[in-house]
Amino acid sequence: MCVWRYLGVSRGPRVLFVARATRAAEGNRGGNCGAAMVTNPVHGLPLLPGSSFTDSTKTAFHRSQTLGYRNGYAFVRRPTMGIGGDRLPYNQLSPAELDELANKAPILTYGPLKQAAPAEFVPAHVAFDKKVLKFSAYFQEDVPISMEEHYRIRRVNIYYYLEDDSMSVIEPVVENSGIPQGKLVKRQRLAKNDVGDHYHWKDLNRGINLTIYGKTFRIVDCDRFTQDFLESQGIELNPSEKMPLDPYTELRKEPVRKYVTPSDFDQLKQFLTFDKQVLRFYAIWDDTDSLFGECRHYIIHYYLMDDTVEIREVHERNNGRDPFPLLMNRQRMPKVLVDNGKNFPQCVLEISDQEVLEWYTAKDFIVGKPLTILGRTFFIYDCDPFTRQFYKDKFGMSDLPRVDVSKKEPPPVKQELPPYNGYGLIEDSAQNCFALVPKAPRKDIVKMLMNDNKVLRYLAALESPIPEDKDRRFVFSYFLATDMISIFEPPVRNSGIIGGKFLGRTKVVKSFSPVDNPIYYGPSDFFIGAVIEVFGHRFVILDTDEYVLKYMESNASQYSPEALASIQNRIRKQDSPAPELECKQATEETKALATEELKAQGLDKLIEKIQMHLKDISCKDNLRERFQVYDKEESGYVDKETFFKVCETLNVPVDDSLIKELIRLCTHGEGRINYYNFVRAFSD
C-alpha cells in the first residue's frame, strides 16, 4: 500500500510529492509503491519474510494530525512524524534516482535545476468534501395480489459519497402512490460480496446490475459531474439506457374506453307487462353432511318485471334462530361468469355486467331440480298456483308435481353401555352413561330398613401355597342391608404380619361371573366349608357365630342342602359334650395344623424319593413357566384338565406310582392341583 493511503489522501496528482519523501520511511510496514525493492533502512536487508525485525522500543503507532486550529481558524499542518514515531525524511532520493544523477552530465548552460516546492497537503475528507456521485436506477417489484398488475417499476437514485466511500439509495416520493417511499437504504458502506469487500466508485457504471440487500438495481444513467469524474479517472462509461415505464401507471393515464351496443330488448315494456307478477318457489337447503348442519326451508321469489331474485327464510316457533326475514336481498343473480371473474373474490366488489355472460331467468327455476345460488344448493320441491299457470302458458309445462321432502325419523338408537373397565362398582360406573352429572344408584330403602345393623360374621382361613399364610385367620362380615363384605384380620403378636383391615366395605363379584352382568356373593354362598374368592385370594369358611346359625335356620329356603348340612353338623357338635366354643375352635385348629404338618412331612419325603427316581428325566426345564402361562390369576392352582395337558406336552410320566401319589397330595378338594408343590419334585 502506498504511503498516501496512510496520510488520508488516495487520489489526485496533488499528493505525488509525498511518495518520494516517505517511501523509505514506510518500508518498515511492508509498503511497495514501485517496482524497486524496498530495503530495511536499519539493517540494509530486503523487506522479505525472515529478514525484517520489529523494534520493541516503539510503543506509539498513531497517525499524525494533518489539521489544526489557530485563533479559531483551521490550517493545514504538514506531518513530520510517521506511524510508529519515525521522523519522515523529506526529498530523499531512491537508489535508482541516485544512479540517474551520477550518469547524467550536468548542464552548465542554464545552471543547476531548481527543485519545485512541494505542493500543499490536502487530506482526502477535505479534498472530496460534499462531492457526491449520483446514478439513476430502478428495480422491479412483484405484485402477486393484484389482477391488474403483475409487477411495478420503482425508480431510485443511488448516491456515492467520495469522502468516505459510503452509499445511500433514495426513492423519489410520488404523491398518492400508496407505497412507502423515501430513503430505502441509509448512508453506509455497502458490502459487495461475502468476503467483506465494499462497493467502490470503480465498481459503478451505467448499464450494470447492482445487488444491495437482496434487491437488484439496474443503473441506467448518471449526472454530468459523475460522468466527468469517472472519465477523469480513466473509466470508460457504458452508454446510458432508457428508464422503463411502469405498466400500471401508464394504464391509469389512458382513458377507459367503453363500447355500448344498443339493445333491442325493451325494458319499459317488460316492466309495464310483468309489474307486480312474482313467481314463488318453495325450496330446502340440506346441509346435514356438514358438522351441526340441518335441513332448512326457504321461499324463493322471482320478479318477472326485472328478473331479480329474492330468498326469504321460513321460521318456525321456538327454532332458536334470530328472526331475520331475508337470506338474500333482491338482486339479479349471475349464472355464468367470464374466466377472469371466477377467481376474483366476489365479496370484495360487486359484479358488473361485463363480467357476466348469462343471468338466471325464469326457465332455470324448475320444480324437482336443484339450483345453486351463492354457493348454496337449493332443491325446489313446490310452487304456488300462479307459478304453475305461468309455466304452463309460457313454457308449456303442464305437470309440475310437488316433491315430498319430508324425512322419516330414524328409529331411536338403543343405548348400549360401554364395557366395564374394572374400576369401582359397575352400577356406579354406569351412571356416567345416563347423565352428564352422574348420580348415585338408587338403593333398596325397604331392604336397608329391615336389615339395618344385621351383620353375618364368619371365620375363614387363607388358602395359599405360601407356608406363612397357613396360620392366618380372617373375619368376614356380611352386611345384609347393602350386600357388602368387609374382611378383618386379627393381629397376632410376633407373627411378622400386620393385622387389621384386609378389605373395606364393598361388593365382591364371583370369579366366574361375566363382566357386563356381574354376580355378587350373597348370604347363601357363605357356609362352613365354602370357598370364597376375593380379588384373587381364596378363603375357606371355618366357622360362624351364633347369629349366623339363627339366621340360616330362620331363612332355610335361601340356602342350598350343602349349606344346611354344614349347619346341622355344626349344631350336632354343639350339642355333644365338649368344651366351650373357643376351646373347641382352638382344638380343631390345632388338629388341622397338626394334620397339615404331617401331610407336609409326607409330601417332603415323597418329593425326595421322586427326585432320586426321576433324576435322569429331561422334562425339568420350563415346567413352572408352562404352568404359569395357564394360571392367569397367579394363585398357584390349575385345573386337572390343564395340568394333565401340560404334563403330556412335556412328557411327564404321570402313570408312575410315585407321580400318582404326588398328584393326589397336591390335589385340592374342587379338582384343582397345586402345581407349586408338584414342580418342587422336578427341581434340583
PDB file of N, CA, C and O in Angstrom, residues 607-608 610-612 614-615 617 619-624 662 675-684:
ATOM      1  N   ILE A 607     -41.301 -86.247  47.786  1.00  0.00           N
ATOM      2  CA  ILE A 607     -40.564 -85.445  46.797  1.00  0.00           C
ATOM      3  C   ILE A 607     -39.122 -85.910  46.718  1.00  0.00           C
ATOM      4  O   ILE A 607     -38.530 -85.996  45.630  1.00  0.00           O
ATOM      5  N   GLU A 608     -38.502 -86.254  47.884  1.00  0.00           N
ATOM      6  CA  GLU A 608     -37.121 -86.744  47.864  1.00  0.00           C
ATOM      7  C   GLU A 608     -37.034 -88.068  47.082  1.00  0.00           C
ATOM      8  O   GLU A 608     -36.088 -88.281  46.308  1.00  0.00           O
ATOM      9  N   ILE A 610     -39.033 -89.052  44.693  1.00  0.00           N
ATOM     10  CA  ILE A 610     -39.256 -88.782  43.262  1.00  0.00           C
ATOM     11  C   ILE A 610     -38.013 -88.182  42.634  1.00  0.00           C
ATOM     12  O   ILE A 610     -37.649 -88.502  41.497  1.00  0.00           O
ATOM     13  N   GLN A 611     -37.313 -87.299  43.355  1.00  0.00           N
ATOM     14  CA  GLN A 611     -36.096 -86.697  42.808  1.00  0.00           C
ATOM     15  C   GLN A 611     -35.011 -87.752  42.585  1.00  0.00           C
ATOM     16  O   GLN A 611     -34.256 -87.664  41.609  1.00  0.00           O
ATOM     17  N   MET A 612     -34.935 -88.762  43.458  1.00  0.00           N
ATOM     18  CA  MET A 612     -33.956 -89.838  43.259  1.00  0.00           C
ATOM     19  C   MET A 612     -34.394 -90.746  42.110  1.00  0.00           C
ATOM     20  O   MET A 612     -33.562 -91.262  41.349  1.00  0.00           O
ATOM     21  N   LEU A 614     -36.444 -89.942  39.492  1.00  0.00           N
ATOM     22  CA  LEU A 614     -36.581 -89.279  38.188  1.00  0.00           C
ATOM     23  C   LEU A 614     -35.451 -88.294  37.929  1.00  0.00           C
ATOM     24  O   LEU A 614     -35.651 -87.241  37.327  1.00  0.00           O
ATOM     25  N   LYS A 615     -34.243 -88.596  38.383  1.00  0.00           N
ATOM     26  CA  LYS A 615     -33.139 -87.647  38.212  1.00  0.00           C
ATOM     27  C   LYS A 615     -32.665 -87.584  36.766  1.00  0.00           C
ATOM     28  O   LYS A 615     -31.994 -86.638  36.374  1.00  0.00           O
ATOM     29  N   ILE A 617     -34.718 -87.707  34.047  1.00  0.00           N
ATOM     30  CA  ILE A 617     -35.789 -87.289  33.136  1.00  0.00           C
ATOM     31  C   ILE A 617     -35.494 -85.873  32.641  1.00  0.00           C
ATOM     32  O   ILE A 617     -35.068 -85.006  33.410  1.00  0.00           O
ATOM     33  N   CYS A 619     -37.543 -83.506  31.503  1.00  0.00           N
ATOM     34  CA  CYS A 619     -38.712 -82.618  31.436  1.00  0.00           C
ATOM     35  C   CYS A 619     -38.693 -81.559  32.524  1.00  0.00           C
ATOM     36  O   CYS A 619     -39.728 -81.016  32.901  1.00  0.00           O
ATOM     37  N   LYS A 620     -37.521 -81.301  33.116  1.00  0.00           N
ATOM     38  CA  LYS A 620     -37.474 -80.366  34.235  1.00  0.00           C
ATOM     39  C   LYS A 620     -37.534 -78.915  33.778  1.00  0.00           C
ATOM     40  O   LYS A 620     -37.998 -78.054  34.496  1.00  0.00           O
ATOM     41  N   ASP A 621     -37.017 -78.631  32.604  1.00  0.00           N
ATOM     42  CA  ASP A 621     -36.881 -77.238  32.150  1.00  0.00           C
ATOM     43  C   ASP A 621     -38.244 -76.657  31.798  1.00  0.00           C
ATOM     44  O   ASP A 621     -39.070 -77.317  31.161  1.00  0.00           O
ATOM     45  N   ASN A 622     -38.451 -75.410  32.214  1.00  0.00           N
ATOM     46  CA  ASN A 622     -39.628 -74.606  31.853  1.00  0.00           C
ATOM     47  C   ASN A 622     -40.940 -75.247  32.292  1.00  0.00           C
ATOM     48  O   ASN A 622     -41.994 -74.971  31.720  1.00  0.00           O
ATOM     49  N   LEU A 623     -40.917 -76.120  33.304  1.00  0.00           N
ATOM     50  CA  LEU A 623     -42.158 -76.724  33.776  1.00  0.00           C
ATOM     51  C   LEU A 623     -43.009 -75.708  34.540  1.00  0.00           C
ATOM     52  O   LEU A 623     -44.218 -75.593  34.327  1.00  0.00           O
ATOM     53  N   ARG A 624     -42.346 -74.948  35.424  1.00  0.00           N
ATOM     54  CA  ARG A 624     -43.082 -73.924  36.182  1.00  0.00           C
ATOM     55  C   ARG A 624     -43.606 -72.821  35.250  1.00  0.00           C
ATOM     56  O   ARG A 624     -44.736 -72.345  35.411  1.00  0.00           O
ATOM     57  N   LEU A 662     -47.998 -88.221  44.252  1.00  0.00           N
ATOM     58  CA  LEU A 662     -47.709 -86.781  44.361  1.00  0.00           C
ATOM     59  C   LEU A 662     -48.892 -85.954  43.862  1.00  0.00           C
ATOM     60  O   LEU A 662     -49.245 -84.935  44.483  1.00  0.00           O
ATOM     61  N   TYR A 675     -49.690 -76.659  41.595  1.00  0.00           N
ATOM     62  CA  TYR A 675     -48.522 -77.036  40.794  1.00  0.00           C
ATOM     63  C   TYR A 675     -47.221 -76.568  41.417  1.00  0.00           C
ATOM     64  O   TYR A 675     -46.131 -76.975  40.980  1.00  0.00           O
ATOM     65  N   TYR A 676     -47.259 -75.689  42.425  1.00  0.00           N
ATOM     66  CA  TYR A 676     -46.019 -75.281  43.097  1.00  0.00           C
ATOM     67  C   TYR A 676     -45.353 -76.490  43.771  1.00  0.00           C
ATOM     68  O   TYR A 676     -44.142 -76.720  43.622  1.00  0.00           O
ATOM     69  N   ASN A 677     -46.176 -77.263  44.555  1.00  0.00           N
ATOM     70  CA  ASN A 677     -45.626 -78.450  45.228  1.00  0.00           C
ATOM     71  C   ASN A 677     -45.244 -79.528  44.214  1.00  0.00           C
ATOM     72  O   ASN A 677     -44.289 -80.286  44.423  1.00  0.00           O
ATOM     73  N   PHE A 678     -45.982 -79.593  43.111  1.00  0.00           N
ATOM     74  CA  PHE A 678     -45.656 -80.596  42.105  1.00  0.00           C
ATOM     75  C   PHE A 678     -44.318 -80.283  41.415  1.00  0.00           C
ATOM     76  O   PHE A 678     -43.534 -81.188  41.124  1.00  0.00           O
ATOM     77  N   VAL A 679     -44.069 -79.026  41.133  1.00  0.00           N
ATOM     78  CA  VAL A 679     -42.827 -78.636  40.445  1.00  0.00           C
ATOM     79  C   VAL A 679     -41.618 -78.834  41.342  1.00  0.00           C
ATOM     80  O   VAL A 679     -40.494 -79.055  40.862  1.00  0.00           O
ATOM     81  N   ARG A 680     -41.814 -78.784  42.681  1.00  0.00           N
ATOM     82  CA  ARG A 680     -40.681 -78.981  43.607  1.00  0.00           C
ATOM     83  C   ARG A 680     -40.021 -80.339  43.395  1.00  0.00           C
ATOM     84  O   ARG A 680     -38.823 -80.499  43.611  1.00  0.00           O
ATOM     85  N   ALA A 681     -40.795 -81.327  42.986  1.00  0.00           N
ATOM     86  CA  ALA A 681     -40.226 -82.660  42.800  1.00  0.00           C
ATOM     87  C   ALA A 681     -39.299 -82.717  41.598  1.00  0.00           C
ATOM     88  O   ALA A 681     -38.457 -83.621  41.513  1.00  0.00           O
ATOM     89  N   PHE A 682     -39.388 -81.760  40.674  1.00  0.00           N
ATOM     90  CA  PHE A 682     -38.566 -81.784  39.464  1.00  0.00           C
ATOM     91  C   PHE A 682     -37.468 -80.730  39.481  1.00  0.00           C
ATOM     92  O   PHE A 682     -36.793 -80.516  38.486  1.00  0.00           O
ATOM     93  N   SER A 683     -37.316 -80.047  40.611  1.00  0.00           N
ATOM     94  CA  SER A 683     -36.249 -79.043  40.720  1.00  0.00           C
ATOM     95  C   SER A 683     -35.077 -79.641  41.468  1.00  0.00           C
ATOM     96  O   SER A 683     -35.246 -80.496  42.348  1.00  0.00           O
ATOM     97  N   ASP A 684     -33.881 -79.162  41.105  1.00  0.00           N
ATOM     98  CA  ASP A 684     -32.663 -79.701  41.740  1.00  0.00           C
ATOM     99  C   ASP A 684     -32.492 -79.146  43.139  1.00  0.00           C
ATOM    100  O   ASP A 684     -32.793 -77.974  43.383  1.00  0.00           O
TER     101      ASP A 684
END
